[in-house]
Coordinates of C-alpha atoms and ligand atoms in Angstrom, one line a residue:
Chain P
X1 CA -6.6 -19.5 11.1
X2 CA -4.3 -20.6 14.3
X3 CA -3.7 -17.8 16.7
X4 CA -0.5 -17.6 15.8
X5 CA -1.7 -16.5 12.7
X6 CA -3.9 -14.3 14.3
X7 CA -1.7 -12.4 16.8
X8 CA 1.4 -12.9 15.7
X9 CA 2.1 -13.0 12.1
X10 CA 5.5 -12.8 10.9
X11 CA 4.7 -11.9 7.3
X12 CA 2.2 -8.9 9.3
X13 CA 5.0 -8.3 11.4
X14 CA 7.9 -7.9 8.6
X15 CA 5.9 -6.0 6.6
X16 CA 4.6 -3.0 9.6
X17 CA 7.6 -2.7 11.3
X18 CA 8.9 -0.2 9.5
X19 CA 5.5 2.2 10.7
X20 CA 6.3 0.9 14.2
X21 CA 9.7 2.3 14.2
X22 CA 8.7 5.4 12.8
X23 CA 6.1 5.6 15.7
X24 CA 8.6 4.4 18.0
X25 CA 10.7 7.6 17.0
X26 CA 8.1 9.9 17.6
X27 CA 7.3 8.3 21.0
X28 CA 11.0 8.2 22.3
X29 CA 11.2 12.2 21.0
X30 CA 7.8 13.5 22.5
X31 CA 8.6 11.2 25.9
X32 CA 12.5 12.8 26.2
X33 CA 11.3 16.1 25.1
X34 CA 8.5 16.0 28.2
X35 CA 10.8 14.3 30.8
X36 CA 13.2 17.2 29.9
X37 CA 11.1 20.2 30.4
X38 CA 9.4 18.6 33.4
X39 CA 12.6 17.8 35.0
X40 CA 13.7 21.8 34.1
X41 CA 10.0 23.1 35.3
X42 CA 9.6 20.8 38.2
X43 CA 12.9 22.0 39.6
X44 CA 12.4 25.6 39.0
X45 CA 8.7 25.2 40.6
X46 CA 10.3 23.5 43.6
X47 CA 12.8 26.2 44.4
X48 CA 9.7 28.7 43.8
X49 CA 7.5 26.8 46.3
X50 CA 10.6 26.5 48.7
X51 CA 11.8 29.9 48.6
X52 CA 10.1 32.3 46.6
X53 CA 8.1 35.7 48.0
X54 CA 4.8 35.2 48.9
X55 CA 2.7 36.1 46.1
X56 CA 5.2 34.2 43.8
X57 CA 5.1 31.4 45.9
X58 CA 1.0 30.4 46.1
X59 CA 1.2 30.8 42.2
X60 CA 3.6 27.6 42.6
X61 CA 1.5 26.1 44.9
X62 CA -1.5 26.8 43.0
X63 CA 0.2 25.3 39.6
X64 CA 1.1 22.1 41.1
X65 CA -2.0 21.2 43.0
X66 CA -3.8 22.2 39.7
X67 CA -1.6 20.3 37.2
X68 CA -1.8 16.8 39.5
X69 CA -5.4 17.1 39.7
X70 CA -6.1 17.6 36.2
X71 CA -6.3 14.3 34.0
X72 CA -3.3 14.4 31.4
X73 CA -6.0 13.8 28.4
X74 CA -8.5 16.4 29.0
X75 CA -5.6 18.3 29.4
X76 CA -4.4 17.3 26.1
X77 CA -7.4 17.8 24.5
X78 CA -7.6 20.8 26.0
X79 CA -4.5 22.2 24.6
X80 CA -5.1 20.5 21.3
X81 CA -8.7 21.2 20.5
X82 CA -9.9 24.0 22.9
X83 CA -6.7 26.8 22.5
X84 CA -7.2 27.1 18.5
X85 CA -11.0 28.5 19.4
X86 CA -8.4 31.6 21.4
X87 CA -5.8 31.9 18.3
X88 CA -3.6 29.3 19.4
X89 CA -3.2 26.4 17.2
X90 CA -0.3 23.4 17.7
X91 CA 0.9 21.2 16.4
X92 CA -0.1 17.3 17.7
X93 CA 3.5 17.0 19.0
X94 CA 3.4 20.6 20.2
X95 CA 0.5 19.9 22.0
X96 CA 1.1 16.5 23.5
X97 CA 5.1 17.4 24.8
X98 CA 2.5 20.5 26.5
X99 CA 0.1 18.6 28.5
X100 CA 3.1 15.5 28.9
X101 CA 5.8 18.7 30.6
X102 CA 3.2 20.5 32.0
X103 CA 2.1 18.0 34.2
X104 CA 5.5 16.3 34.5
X105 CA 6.8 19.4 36.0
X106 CA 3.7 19.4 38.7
X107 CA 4.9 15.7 40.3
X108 CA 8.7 16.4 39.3
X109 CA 8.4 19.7 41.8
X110 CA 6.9 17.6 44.5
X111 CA 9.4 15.5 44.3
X112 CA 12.2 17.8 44.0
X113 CA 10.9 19.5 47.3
X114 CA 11.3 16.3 49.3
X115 CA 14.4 15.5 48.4
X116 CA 15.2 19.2 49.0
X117 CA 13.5 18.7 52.5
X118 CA 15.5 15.6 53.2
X119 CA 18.8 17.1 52.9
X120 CA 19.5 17.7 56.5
X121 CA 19.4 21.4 58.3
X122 CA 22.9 21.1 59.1
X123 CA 24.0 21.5 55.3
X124 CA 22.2 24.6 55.3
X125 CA 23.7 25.9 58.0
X126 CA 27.5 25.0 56.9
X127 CA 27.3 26.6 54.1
X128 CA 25.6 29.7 55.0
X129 CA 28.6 29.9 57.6
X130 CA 31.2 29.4 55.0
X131 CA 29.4 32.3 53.6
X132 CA 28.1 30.8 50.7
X133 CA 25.5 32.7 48.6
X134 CA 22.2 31.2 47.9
X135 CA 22.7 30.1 44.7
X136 CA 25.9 28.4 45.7
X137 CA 24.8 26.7 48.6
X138 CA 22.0 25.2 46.3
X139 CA 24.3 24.4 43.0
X140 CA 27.3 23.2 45.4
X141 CA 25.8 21.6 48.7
X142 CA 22.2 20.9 49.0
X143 CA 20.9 19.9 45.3
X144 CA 23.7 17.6 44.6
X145 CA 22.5 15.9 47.6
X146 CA 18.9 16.2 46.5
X147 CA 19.2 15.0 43.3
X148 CA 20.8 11.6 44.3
X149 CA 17.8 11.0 46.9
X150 CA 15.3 11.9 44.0
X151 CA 16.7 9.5 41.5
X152 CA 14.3 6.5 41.9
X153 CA 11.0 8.5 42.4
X154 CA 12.5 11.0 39.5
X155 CA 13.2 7.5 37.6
X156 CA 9.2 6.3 38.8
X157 CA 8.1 9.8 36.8
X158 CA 9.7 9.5 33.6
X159 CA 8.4 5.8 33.3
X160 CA 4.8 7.2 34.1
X161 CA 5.6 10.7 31.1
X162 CA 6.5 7.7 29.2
X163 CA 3.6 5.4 29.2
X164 CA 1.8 8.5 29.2
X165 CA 3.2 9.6 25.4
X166 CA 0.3 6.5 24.3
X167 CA -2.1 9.2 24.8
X168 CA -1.1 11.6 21.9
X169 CA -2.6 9.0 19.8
X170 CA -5.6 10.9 20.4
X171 CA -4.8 13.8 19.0
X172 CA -3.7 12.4 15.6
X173 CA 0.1 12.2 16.9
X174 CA 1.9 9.0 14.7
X175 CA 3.5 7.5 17.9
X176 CA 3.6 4.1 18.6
X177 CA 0.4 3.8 19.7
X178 CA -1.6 5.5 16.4
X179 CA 0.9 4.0 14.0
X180 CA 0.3 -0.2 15.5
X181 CA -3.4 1.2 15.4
X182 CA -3.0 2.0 11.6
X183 CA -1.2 -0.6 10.3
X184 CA -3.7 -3.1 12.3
X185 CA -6.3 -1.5 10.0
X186 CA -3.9 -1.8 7.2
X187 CA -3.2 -5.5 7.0
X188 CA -6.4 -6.5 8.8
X189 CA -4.7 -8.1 11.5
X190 CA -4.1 -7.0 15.6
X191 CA -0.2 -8.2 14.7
X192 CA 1.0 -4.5 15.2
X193 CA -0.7 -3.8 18.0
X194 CA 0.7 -7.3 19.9
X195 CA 3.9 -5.9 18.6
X196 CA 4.0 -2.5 19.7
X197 CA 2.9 -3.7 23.2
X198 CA 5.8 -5.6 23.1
X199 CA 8.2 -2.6 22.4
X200 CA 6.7 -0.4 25.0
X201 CA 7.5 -3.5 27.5
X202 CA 11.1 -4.0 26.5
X203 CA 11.5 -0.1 26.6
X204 CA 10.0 0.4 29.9
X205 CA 11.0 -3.1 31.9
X206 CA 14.5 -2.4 31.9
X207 CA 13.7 0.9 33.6
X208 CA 11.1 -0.2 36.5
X209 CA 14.2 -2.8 36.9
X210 CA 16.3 0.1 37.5
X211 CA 14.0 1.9 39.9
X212 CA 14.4 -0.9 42.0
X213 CA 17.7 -1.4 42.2
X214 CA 18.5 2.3 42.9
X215 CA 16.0 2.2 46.0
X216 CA 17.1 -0.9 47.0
X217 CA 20.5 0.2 47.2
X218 CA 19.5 4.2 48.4
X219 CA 17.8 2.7 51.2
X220 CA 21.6 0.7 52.3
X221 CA 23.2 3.4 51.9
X222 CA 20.6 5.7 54.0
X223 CA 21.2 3.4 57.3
Chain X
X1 CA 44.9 44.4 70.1
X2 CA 42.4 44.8 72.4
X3 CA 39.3 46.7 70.6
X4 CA 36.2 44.2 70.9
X5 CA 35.3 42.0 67.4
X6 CA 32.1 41.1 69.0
X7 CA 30.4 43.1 70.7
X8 CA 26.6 42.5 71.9
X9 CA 24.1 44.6 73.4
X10 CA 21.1 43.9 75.0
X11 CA 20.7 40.9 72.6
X12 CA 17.2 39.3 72.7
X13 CA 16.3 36.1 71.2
X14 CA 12.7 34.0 71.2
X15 CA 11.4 31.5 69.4
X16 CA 8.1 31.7 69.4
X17 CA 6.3 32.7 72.8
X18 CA 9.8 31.2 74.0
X19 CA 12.3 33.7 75.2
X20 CA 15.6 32.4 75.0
X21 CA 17.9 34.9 75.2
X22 CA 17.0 37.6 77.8
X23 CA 19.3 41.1 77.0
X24 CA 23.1 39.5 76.4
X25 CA 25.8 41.6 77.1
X26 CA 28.8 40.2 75.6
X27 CA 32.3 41.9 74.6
X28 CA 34.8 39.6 73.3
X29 CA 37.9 41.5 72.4
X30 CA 40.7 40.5 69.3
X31 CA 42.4 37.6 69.9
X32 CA 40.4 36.2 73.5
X33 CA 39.3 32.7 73.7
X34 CA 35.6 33.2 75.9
X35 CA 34.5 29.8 76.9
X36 CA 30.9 29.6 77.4
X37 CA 29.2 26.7 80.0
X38 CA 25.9 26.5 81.8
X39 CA 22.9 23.5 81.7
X40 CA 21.1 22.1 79.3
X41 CA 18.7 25.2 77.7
X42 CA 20.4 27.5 79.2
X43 CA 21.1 29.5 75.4
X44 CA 24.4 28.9 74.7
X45 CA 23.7 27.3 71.4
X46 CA 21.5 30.3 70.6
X47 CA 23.5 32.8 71.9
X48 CA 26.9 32.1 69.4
X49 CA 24.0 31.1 66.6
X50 CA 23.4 35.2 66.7
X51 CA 27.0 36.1 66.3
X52 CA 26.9 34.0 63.1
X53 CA 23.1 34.7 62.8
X54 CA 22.5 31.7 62.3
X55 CA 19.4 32.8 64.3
X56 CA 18.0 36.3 64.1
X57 CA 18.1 38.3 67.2
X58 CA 14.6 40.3 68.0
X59 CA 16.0 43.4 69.9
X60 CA 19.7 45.2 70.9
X61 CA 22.1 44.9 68.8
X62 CA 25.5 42.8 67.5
X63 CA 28.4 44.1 66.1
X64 CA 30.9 41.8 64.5
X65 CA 34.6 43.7 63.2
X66 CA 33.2 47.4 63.4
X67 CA 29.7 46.6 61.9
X68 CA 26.3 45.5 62.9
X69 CA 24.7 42.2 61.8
X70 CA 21.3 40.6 61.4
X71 CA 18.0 42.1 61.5
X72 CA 17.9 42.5 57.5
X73 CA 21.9 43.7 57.1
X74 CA 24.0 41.9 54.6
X75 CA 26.0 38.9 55.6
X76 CA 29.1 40.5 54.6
X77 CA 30.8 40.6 57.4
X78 CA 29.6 36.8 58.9
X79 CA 32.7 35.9 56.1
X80 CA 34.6 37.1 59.4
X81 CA 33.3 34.5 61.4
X82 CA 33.7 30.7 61.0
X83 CA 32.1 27.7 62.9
X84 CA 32.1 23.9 64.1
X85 CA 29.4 22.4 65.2
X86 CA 28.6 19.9 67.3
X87 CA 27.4 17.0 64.4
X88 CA 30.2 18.4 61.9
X89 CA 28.3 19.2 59.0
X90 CA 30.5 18.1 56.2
X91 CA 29.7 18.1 53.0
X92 CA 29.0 14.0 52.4
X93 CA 29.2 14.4 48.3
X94 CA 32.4 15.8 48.5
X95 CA 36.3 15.2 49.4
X96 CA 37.8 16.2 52.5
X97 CA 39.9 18.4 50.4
X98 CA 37.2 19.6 48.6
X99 CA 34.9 20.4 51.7
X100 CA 37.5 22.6 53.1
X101 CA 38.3 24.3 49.5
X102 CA 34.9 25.4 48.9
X103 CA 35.0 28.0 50.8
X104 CA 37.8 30.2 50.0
X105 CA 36.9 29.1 46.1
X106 CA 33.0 30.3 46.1
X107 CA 33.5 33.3 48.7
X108 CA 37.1 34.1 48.8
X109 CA 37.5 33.9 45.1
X110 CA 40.8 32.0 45.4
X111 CA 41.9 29.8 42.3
X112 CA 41.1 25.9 42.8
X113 CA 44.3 25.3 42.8
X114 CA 45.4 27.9 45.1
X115 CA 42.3 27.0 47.8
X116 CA 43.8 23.2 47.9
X117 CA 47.0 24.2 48.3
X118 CA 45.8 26.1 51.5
X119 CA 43.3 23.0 51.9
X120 CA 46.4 20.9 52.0
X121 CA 48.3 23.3 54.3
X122 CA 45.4 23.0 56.7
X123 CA 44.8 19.3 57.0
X124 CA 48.6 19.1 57.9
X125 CA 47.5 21.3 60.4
X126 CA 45.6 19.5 61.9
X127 CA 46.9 16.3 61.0
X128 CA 45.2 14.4 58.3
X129 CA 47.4 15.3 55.9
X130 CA 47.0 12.0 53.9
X131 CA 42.9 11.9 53.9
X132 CA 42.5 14.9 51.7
X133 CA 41.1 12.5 48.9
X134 CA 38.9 10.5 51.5
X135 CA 35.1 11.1 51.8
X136 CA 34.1 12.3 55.6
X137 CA 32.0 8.9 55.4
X138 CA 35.2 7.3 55.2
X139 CA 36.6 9.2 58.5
X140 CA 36.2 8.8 62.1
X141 CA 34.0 11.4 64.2
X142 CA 37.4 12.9 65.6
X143 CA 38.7 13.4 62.1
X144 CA 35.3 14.6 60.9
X145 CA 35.6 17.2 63.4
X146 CA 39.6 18.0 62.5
X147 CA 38.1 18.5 59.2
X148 CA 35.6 20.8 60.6
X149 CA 38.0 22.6 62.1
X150 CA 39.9 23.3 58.6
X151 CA 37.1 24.2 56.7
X152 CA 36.5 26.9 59.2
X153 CA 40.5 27.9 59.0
X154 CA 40.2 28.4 55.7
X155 CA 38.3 30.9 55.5
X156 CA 41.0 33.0 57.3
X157 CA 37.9 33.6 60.0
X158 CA 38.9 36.0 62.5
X159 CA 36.6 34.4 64.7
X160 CA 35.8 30.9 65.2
X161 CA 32.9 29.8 67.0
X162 CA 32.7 26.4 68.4
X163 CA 29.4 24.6 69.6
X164 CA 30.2 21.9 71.7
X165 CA 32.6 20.5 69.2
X166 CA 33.3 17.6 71.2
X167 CA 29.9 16.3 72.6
X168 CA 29.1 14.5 69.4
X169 CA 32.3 12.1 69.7
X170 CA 33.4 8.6 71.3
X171 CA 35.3 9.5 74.6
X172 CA 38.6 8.6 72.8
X173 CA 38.4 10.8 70.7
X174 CA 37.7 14.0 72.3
X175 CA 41.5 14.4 73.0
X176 CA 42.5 14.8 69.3
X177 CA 40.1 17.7 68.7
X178 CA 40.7 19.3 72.0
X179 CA 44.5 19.2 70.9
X180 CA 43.8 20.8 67.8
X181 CA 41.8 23.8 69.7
X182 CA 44.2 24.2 71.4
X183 CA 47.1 24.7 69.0
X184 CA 44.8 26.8 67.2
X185 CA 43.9 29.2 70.8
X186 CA 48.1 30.1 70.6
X187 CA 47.6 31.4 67.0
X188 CA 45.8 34.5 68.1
X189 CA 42.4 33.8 66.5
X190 CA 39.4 35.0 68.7
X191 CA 37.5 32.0 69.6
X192 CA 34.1 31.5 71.2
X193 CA 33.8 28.0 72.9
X194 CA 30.6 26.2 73.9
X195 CA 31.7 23.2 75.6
X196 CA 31.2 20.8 78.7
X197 CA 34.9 19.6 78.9
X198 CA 35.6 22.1 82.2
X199 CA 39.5 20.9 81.6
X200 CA 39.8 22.8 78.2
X201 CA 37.2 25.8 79.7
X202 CA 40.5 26.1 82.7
X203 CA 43.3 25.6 80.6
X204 CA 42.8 27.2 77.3
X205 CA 40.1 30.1 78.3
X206 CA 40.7 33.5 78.8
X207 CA 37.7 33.9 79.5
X208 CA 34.6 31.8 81.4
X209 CA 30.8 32.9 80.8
X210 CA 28.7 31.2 82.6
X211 CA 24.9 31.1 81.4
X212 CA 21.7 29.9 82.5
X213 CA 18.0 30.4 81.9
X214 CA 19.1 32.7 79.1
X215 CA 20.9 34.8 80.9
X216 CA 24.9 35.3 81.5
X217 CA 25.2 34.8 85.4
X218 CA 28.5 35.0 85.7
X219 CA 31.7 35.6 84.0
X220 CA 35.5 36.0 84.7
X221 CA 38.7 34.1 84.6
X222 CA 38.8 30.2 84.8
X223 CA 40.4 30.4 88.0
X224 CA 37.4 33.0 89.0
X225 CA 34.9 30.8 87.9
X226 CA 36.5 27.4 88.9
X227 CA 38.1 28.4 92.2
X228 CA 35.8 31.2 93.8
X229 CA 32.2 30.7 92.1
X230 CA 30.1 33.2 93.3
X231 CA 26.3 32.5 91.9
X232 CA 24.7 29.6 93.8
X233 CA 23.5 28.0 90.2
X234 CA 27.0 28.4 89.1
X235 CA 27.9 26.5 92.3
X236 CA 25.5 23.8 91.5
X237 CA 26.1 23.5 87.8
X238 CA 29.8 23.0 88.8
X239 CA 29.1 20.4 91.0
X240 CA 27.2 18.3 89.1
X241 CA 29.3 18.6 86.2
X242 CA 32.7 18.0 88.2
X243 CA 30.9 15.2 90.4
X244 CA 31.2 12.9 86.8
Ligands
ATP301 N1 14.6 26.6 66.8 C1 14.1 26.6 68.1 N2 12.8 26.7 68.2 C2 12.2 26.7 69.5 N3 12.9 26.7 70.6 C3 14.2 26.7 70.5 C4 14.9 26.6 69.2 N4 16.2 26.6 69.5 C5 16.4 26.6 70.8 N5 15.2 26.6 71.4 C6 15.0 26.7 72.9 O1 15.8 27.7 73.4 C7 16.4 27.3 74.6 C8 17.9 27.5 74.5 O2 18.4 26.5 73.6 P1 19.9 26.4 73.3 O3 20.0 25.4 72.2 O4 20.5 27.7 73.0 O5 20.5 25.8 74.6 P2 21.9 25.2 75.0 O6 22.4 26.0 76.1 O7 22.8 25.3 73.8 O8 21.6 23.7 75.4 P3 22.4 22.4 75.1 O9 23.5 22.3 76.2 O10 21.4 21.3 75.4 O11 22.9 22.5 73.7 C9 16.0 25.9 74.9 O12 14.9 25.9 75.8 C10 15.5 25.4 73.5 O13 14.4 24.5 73.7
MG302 MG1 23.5 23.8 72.5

């Protein structure tokens, strides 16, 4: 057998694609889902940290200091295999877009306070001279500002929730990852697996490409 | 008119173990332009922060159009008062015409429409009529600051503070915004000027306060304060700044 045989079988390939796309669906829904409510929860957690009343506040503090210390498969397993023992059973998609936005919202609120923190003090203090109310001085002046020096890092983050999808594998979840692992067992062949390495390249590349571009020109644009 | 809009008692300001403000006195009445001077430190920046309070003020008290501000009250009345500052502050992400409609749209409660139409009416004003669709990058400092000037205007202040509005800008273009101050000190609008240009502090003020080490030292007409200084810092301050 050559190794092209081996690896990368086009009769292997034809004939598991269709599991890999149905993976490939369940990846690209669990990975959007997470990015989502991390994006939503990072940004609520951020304004918390930034502004909230004290007691309110350290609980913010204490969430995202937790959540980026804790590994994102123990937490996973966690969720998956530890909360049932309390009453509290999910689902494998359930429990992976969890422990995927739970921690997604941890680095997404760090990064949402720097670029909060980079908007300079003179904004603040225009609009609270206009007279603006807090809510509109953050909707209308400082977040839009914000947000466009948080895209690359922001960017950086989803690529990571992402990658990070691979785990739910673990916890029986038919994403990419568990459905290239299947059909390898299937037809006897690592073909899906080569393949489904593939996919998560041409997904991802085109986005670290992006990253770069958008700091490239951020940082013009910033002198 | 002649009843006092601001009005400050025994204001005292510190940051920190820092005193910066030691007991202001301070009654501007409708309609006065006060020009403020002194050195470097000397609180002038702090002191029309309170009125705005922009900063807090630790002790007396500052009342702005018949009520107190600050320590814990509702901003309502700082609507009343509008400022420029020194570095412009614009809002970069949005149009000229834009960055002065904000204001009257989000506080006023003025119709888009209607707040650009007063926009418009402004930037005519102050003549950049035909950069309302322009981003402030896209503006020279003097224009920046004309723009400042209008976003203040429209929110109808009936004070405008000014900090140093000119300190920020290329020589050339200190004129145009001085100009514009100017038009706007025959309007009738109370203004409180920070500045170092002693030309605008003798032609335009009413009014000269003269501060240092956080303290006013001296205050009276421009052709008091310019003509027949009295304090022996005031005497030196004048002659170091006049010397240039
Ligand atoms: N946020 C702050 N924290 C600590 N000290 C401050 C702060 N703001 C001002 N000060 C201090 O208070 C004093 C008065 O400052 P202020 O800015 O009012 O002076 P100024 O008269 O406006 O000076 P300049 O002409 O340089 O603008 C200075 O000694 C300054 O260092
Ligand atoms: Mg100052």
């Amino acid at each position: 057998m050559s190794i092209f045989d081996t690896f990368l079988n086009w009769k292997v390939f034809v004939q598991t694609l269709p599991l890999l796309l149905s993976g490939l669906t369940t990846t690209l829904a669990l990975g959007v889902t997470a990015i989502i409510l991390g994006f939503i929860g990072g940004l609520v957690l951020a304004l918390v940290r930034l502004y909230a009343k004290s007691p309110l506040r350290q609980v913010a503090i204490a969430y995202i200091d937790v959540f980026r210390s804790i590994p994102i498969l123990v937490l996973l397993v966690v969720i998956y295999y530890a909360l049932p023992f309390v009453g509290l059973r999910l689902s494998p998609f359930a429990a992976a877009t969890s422990a995927l936005s739970l921690v997604s919202a941890a680095y997404s609120a760090e990064i949402f306070r720097a670029g909060i923190e980079a908007v300079p003090k003179g904004q603040f203090e225009a609009a609270h001279a206009l007279g603006l109310s807090p809510w509109r001085l953050m909707g209308d002046v400082v977040l839009p500002q914000a947000l466009r020096i948080v895209i690359p890092p922001i960017t950086s983050n989803s690529i990571n929730v992402m990658k990070d999808t691979a785990l739910a594998s673990v916890v029986a979840m038919p994403d990419l990852l568990k459905q290239a692992t299947q059909a390898q067992a299937l037809a006897a062949n690592p073909t899906p697996l080569i393949s489904a390495a593939v996919i998560y390249i041409l997904i991802l590349l085109p986005l670290v490409r992006l990253v770069g571009i958008l700091e490239k020109r951020l940082a013009v644009r910033g002198r | 008119m002649t009843r006092p809009i601001i009005e400050m008692n025994n204001v005292v300001k510190t940051f920190g173990m820092f005193q910066a403000l030691h007991g202001i006195d301070l009654s501007v009445k409708e309609g006065e332009i006060v020009v403020i001077i002194g050195p470097s430190g000397s609180g002038k920046s702090t002191l029309i922060r309170c009125i705005n309070q922009l900063e807090e003020h630790n002790a007396g008290a500052i009342v702005v159009d018949g009520a107190e501000v600050g320590r814990g009250r509702k901003r309502a009345t700082l609507i009343e008062v509008g400022m420029v500052f020194q570095s412009f502050n614009l809002f970069p992400h949005m149009t000229v015409l834009r960055n002065v409609a904000l204001g009257p749209v989000r506080v006023r409660g003025l119709s888009w429409a209607d707040a650009e139409e007063r926009a418009r009416r402004l930037l005519a004003r102050v003549g950049l009529a035909d950069q309302a669709a322009k981003y402030p990058a896209q503006l020279s400092g003097g224009q920046q600051q004309r723009v400042g000037i209008a976003r203040a205007l429209a929110m109808e202040p009936k004070v405008l503070l000014f900090d140093e509005p000119t300190s920020a800008l290329d020589p050339e273009m200190v004129g145009e915004v001085l100009d514009v101050m100017q038009q706007l000190a025959k309007t009738g609008v109370t203004m409180v000027v920070v500045t170092h240009e002693m030309g605008f502090a003798r032609k335009v003020a009413d009014r000269v306060v003269f501060m240092d080490g956080g303290r006013i030292v001296e205050e009276g007409t421009p052709d008091e304060i310019f003509n027949a200084p009295r304090d022996p810092r005031l005497r030196s301050f004048l002659q170091a700044v006049l010397s240039h």
